[in-house]
CSV table of C-alpha atoms in Angstrom, one decimal:
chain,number,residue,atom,x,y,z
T,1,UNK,CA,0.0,0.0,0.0
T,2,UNK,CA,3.0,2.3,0.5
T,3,UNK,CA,4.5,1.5,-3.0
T,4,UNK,CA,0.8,2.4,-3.9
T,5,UNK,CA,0.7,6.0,-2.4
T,6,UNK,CA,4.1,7.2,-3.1
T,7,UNK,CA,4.0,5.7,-6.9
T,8,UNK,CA,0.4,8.0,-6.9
T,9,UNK,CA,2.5,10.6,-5.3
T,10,UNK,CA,5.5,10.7,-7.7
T,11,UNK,CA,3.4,10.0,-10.5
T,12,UNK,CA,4.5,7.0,-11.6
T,13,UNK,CA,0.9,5.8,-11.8
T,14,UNK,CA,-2.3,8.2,-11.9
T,15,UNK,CA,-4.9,8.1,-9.5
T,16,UNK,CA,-7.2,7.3,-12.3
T,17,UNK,CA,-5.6,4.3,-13.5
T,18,UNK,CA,-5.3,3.0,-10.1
T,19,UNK,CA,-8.8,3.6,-9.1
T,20,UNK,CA,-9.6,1.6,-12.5
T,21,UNK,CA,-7.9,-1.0,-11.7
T,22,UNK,CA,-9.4,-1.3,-8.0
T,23,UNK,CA,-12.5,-0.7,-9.4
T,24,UNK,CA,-12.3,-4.1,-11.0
T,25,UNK,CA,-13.1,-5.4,-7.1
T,26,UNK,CA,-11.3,-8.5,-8.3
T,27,UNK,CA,-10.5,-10.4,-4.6
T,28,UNK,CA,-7.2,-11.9,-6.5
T,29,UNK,CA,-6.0,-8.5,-6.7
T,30,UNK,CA,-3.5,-8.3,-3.0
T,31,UNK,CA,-4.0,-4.3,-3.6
T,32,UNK,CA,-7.7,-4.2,-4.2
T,33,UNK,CA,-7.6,-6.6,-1.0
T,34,UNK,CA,-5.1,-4.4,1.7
T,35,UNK,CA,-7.3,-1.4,0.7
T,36,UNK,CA,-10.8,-3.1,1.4
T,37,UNK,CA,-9.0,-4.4,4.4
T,38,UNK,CA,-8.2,-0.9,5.7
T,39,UNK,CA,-11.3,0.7,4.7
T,40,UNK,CA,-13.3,-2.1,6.9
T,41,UNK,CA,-10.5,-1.1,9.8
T,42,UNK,CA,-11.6,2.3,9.2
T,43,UNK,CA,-15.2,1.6,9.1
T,44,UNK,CA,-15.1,-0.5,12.0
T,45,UNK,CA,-13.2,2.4,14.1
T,46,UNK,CA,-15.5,5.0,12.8
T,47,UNK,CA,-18.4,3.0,14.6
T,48,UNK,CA,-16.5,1.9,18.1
T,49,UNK,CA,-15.8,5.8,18.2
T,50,UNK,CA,-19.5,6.8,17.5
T,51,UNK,CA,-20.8,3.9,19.9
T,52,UNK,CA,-18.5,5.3,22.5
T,53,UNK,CA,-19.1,9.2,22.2
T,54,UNK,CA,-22.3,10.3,23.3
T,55,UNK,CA,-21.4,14.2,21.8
T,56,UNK,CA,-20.5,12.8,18.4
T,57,UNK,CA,-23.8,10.9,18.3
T,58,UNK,CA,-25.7,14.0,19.3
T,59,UNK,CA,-23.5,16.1,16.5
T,60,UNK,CA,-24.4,13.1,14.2
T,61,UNK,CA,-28.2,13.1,15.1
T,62,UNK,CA,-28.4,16.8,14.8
T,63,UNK,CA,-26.9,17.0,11.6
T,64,UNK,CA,-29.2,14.0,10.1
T,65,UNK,CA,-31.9,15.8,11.4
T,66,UNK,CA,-31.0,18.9,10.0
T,67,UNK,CA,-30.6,16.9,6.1
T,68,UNK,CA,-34.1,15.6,7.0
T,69,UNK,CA,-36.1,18.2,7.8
T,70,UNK,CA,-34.1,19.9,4.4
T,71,UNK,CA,-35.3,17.0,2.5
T,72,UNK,CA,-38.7,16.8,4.0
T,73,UNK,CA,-38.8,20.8,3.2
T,74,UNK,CA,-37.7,20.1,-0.7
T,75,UNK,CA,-40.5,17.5,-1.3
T,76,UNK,CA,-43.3,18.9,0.6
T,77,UNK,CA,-42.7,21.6,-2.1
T,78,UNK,CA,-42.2,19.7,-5.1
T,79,UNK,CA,-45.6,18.0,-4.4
T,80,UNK,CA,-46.3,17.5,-8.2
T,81,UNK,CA,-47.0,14.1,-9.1
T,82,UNK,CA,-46.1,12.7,-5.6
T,83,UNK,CA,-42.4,13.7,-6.2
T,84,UNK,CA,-42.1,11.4,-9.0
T,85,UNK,CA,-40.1,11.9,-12.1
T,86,UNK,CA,-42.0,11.1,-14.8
T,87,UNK,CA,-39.9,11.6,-17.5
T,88,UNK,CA,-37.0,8.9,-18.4
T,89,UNK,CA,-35.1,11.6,-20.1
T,90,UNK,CA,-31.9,12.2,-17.8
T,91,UNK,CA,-31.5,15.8,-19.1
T,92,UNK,CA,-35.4,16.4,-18.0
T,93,UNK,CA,-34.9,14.5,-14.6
T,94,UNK,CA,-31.8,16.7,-14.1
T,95,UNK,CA,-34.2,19.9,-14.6
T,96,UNK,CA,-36.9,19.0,-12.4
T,97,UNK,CA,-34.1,18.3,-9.3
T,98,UNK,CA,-32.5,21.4,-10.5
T,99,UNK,CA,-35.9,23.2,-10.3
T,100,UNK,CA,-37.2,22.0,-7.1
T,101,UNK,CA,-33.5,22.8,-5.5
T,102,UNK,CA,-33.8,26.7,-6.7
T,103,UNK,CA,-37.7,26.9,-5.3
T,104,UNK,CA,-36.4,24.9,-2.0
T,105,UNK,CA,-33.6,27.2,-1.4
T,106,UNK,CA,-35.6,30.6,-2.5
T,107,UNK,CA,-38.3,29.5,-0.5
T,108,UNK,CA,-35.9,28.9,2.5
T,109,UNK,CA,-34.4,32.5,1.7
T,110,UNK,CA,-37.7,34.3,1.8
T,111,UNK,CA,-38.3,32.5,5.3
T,112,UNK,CA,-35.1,33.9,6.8
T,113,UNK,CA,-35.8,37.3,5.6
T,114,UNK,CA,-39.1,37.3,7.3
T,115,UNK,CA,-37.8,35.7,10.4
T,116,UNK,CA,-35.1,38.3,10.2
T,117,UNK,CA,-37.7,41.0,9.9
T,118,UNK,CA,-39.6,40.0,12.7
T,119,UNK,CA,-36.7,39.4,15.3
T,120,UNK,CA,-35.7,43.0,14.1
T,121,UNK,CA,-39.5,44.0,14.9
T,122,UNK,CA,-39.3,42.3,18.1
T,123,UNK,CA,-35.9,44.2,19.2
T,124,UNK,CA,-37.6,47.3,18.4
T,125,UNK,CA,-40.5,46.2,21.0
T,126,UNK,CA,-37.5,46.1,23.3
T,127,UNK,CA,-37.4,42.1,23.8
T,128,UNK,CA,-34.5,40.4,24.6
T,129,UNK,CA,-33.6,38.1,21.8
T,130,UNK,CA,-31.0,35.2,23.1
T,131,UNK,CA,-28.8,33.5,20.7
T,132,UNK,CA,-29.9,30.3,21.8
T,133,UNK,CA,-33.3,31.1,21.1
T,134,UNK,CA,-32.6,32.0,17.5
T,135,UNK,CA,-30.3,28.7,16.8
T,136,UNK,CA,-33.7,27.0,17.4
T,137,UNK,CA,-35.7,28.7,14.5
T,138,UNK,CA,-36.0,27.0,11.5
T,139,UNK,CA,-36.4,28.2,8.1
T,140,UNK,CA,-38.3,25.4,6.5
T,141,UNK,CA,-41.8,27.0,7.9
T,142,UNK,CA,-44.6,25.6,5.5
T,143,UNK,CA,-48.0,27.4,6.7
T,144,UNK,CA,-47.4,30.5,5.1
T,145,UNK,CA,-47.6,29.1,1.8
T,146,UNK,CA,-50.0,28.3,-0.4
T,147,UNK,CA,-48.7,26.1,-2.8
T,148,UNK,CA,-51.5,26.4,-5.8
T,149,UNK,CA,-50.6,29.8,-5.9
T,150,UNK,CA,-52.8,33.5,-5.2
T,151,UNK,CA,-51.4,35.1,-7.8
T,152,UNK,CA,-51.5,39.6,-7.5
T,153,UNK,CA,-50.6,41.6,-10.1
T,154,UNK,CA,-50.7,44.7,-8.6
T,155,UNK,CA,-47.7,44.4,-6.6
T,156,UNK,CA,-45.2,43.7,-9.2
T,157,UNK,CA,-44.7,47.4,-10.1
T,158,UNK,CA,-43.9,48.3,-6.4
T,159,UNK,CA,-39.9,48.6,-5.8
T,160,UNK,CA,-39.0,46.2,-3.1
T,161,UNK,CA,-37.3,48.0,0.4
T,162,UNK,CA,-33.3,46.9,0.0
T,163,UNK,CA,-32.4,44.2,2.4
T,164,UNK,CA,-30.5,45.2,5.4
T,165,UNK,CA,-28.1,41.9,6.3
T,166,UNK,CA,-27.5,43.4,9.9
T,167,UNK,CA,-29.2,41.7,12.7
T,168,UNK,CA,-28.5,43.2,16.4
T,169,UNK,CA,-27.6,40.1,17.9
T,170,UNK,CA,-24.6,38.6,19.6
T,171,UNK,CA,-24.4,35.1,18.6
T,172,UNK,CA,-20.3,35.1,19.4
T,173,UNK,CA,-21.1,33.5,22.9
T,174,UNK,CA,-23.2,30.3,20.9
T,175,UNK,CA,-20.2,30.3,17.9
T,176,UNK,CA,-17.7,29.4,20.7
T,177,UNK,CA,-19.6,26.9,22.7
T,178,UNK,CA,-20.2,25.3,19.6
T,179,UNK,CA,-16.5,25.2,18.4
T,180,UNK,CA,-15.9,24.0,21.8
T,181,UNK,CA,-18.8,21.0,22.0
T,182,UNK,CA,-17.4,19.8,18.3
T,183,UNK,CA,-13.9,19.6,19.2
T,184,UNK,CA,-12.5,22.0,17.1
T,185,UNK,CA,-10.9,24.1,19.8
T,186,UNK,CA,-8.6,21.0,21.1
T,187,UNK,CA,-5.7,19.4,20.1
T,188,UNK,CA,-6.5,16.4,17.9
């Protein structure tokens, strides 16, 4: 495996043609066999270290749920047909993932400007808002919309207010704790 990487490294042998001929998966192969060796070793201490760390499962769950609520978010939107692509053209499947991304993510834009708005509002009141309150907003909010559409006309003359990115709240105090929880703050 060392003659591997340093022939990959001096460039005696491309990655390319390597991964080709790994790709083969042919068990005769002693390479192709030391690497799927290592990558269960990996594998294997990958798990004992997730079984073992209760904040790296947390960190795990919290991301997963995070993907998940995303994805539930995306489909929920692209409701048509059930989510199903109905075309077998891969250029017309590519489109409709394409599309449903760019509605998912300008959807999720329009809820952080509102959300934005309204903490802004809120300050203004003269409530106190704490970061750890905001971490727990989401922007995947669904009850504002009407998804078969209430379409004015009217409005689309009127010049929209610019956006204003700054929000008057300290989340420095939440960035650190966080740094600190993930283990990017200690030595490795």
């Amino acid at each position: 495996m060392y003659e591997v990487a340093i022939s990959v490294r001096e460039g005696a042998i491309s990655s390319s043609t390597l991964l080709k001929r790994l790709r083969s998966g042919s068990w005769k192969n002693a390479t192709y066999t030391a690497f799927r060796e290592v990558g269960r070793v990996i594998r294997t201490v990958h798990l004992l270290r997730y079984l073992s760390d209760a904040p790296l499962r947390r960190r795990v769950t919290a991301a997963t749920n995070k993907v998940e609520a995303f994805n539930g978010f995306s489909q929920w939107l692209g409701f048509g047909n059930r989510g199903v692509l109905a075309d077998n053209d891969p250029v017309e499947q590519e489109k409709a993932m394409k599309f449903n991304a760019l509605l998912t993510n300008a959807v999720i834009f329009h809820n952080a400007l509102d959300i934005a708005e309204i903490v802004r509002q809120l300050l203004k009141e003269g409530w106190t808002i704490e970061p750890e309150e905001s971490a727990h907003i989401s922007p995947y909010l669904t009850e504002h919309i009407n998804r078969f559409g209430e379409y004015s006309t009217h409005e689309l003359g009127i010049q929209p207010e610019a956006y204003d990115p700054k929000l008057d709240v300290d989340f420095t105090q939440l960035r650190e704790e966080n740094l600190t929880s993930e283990g990017f703050g200690r030595a490795a």
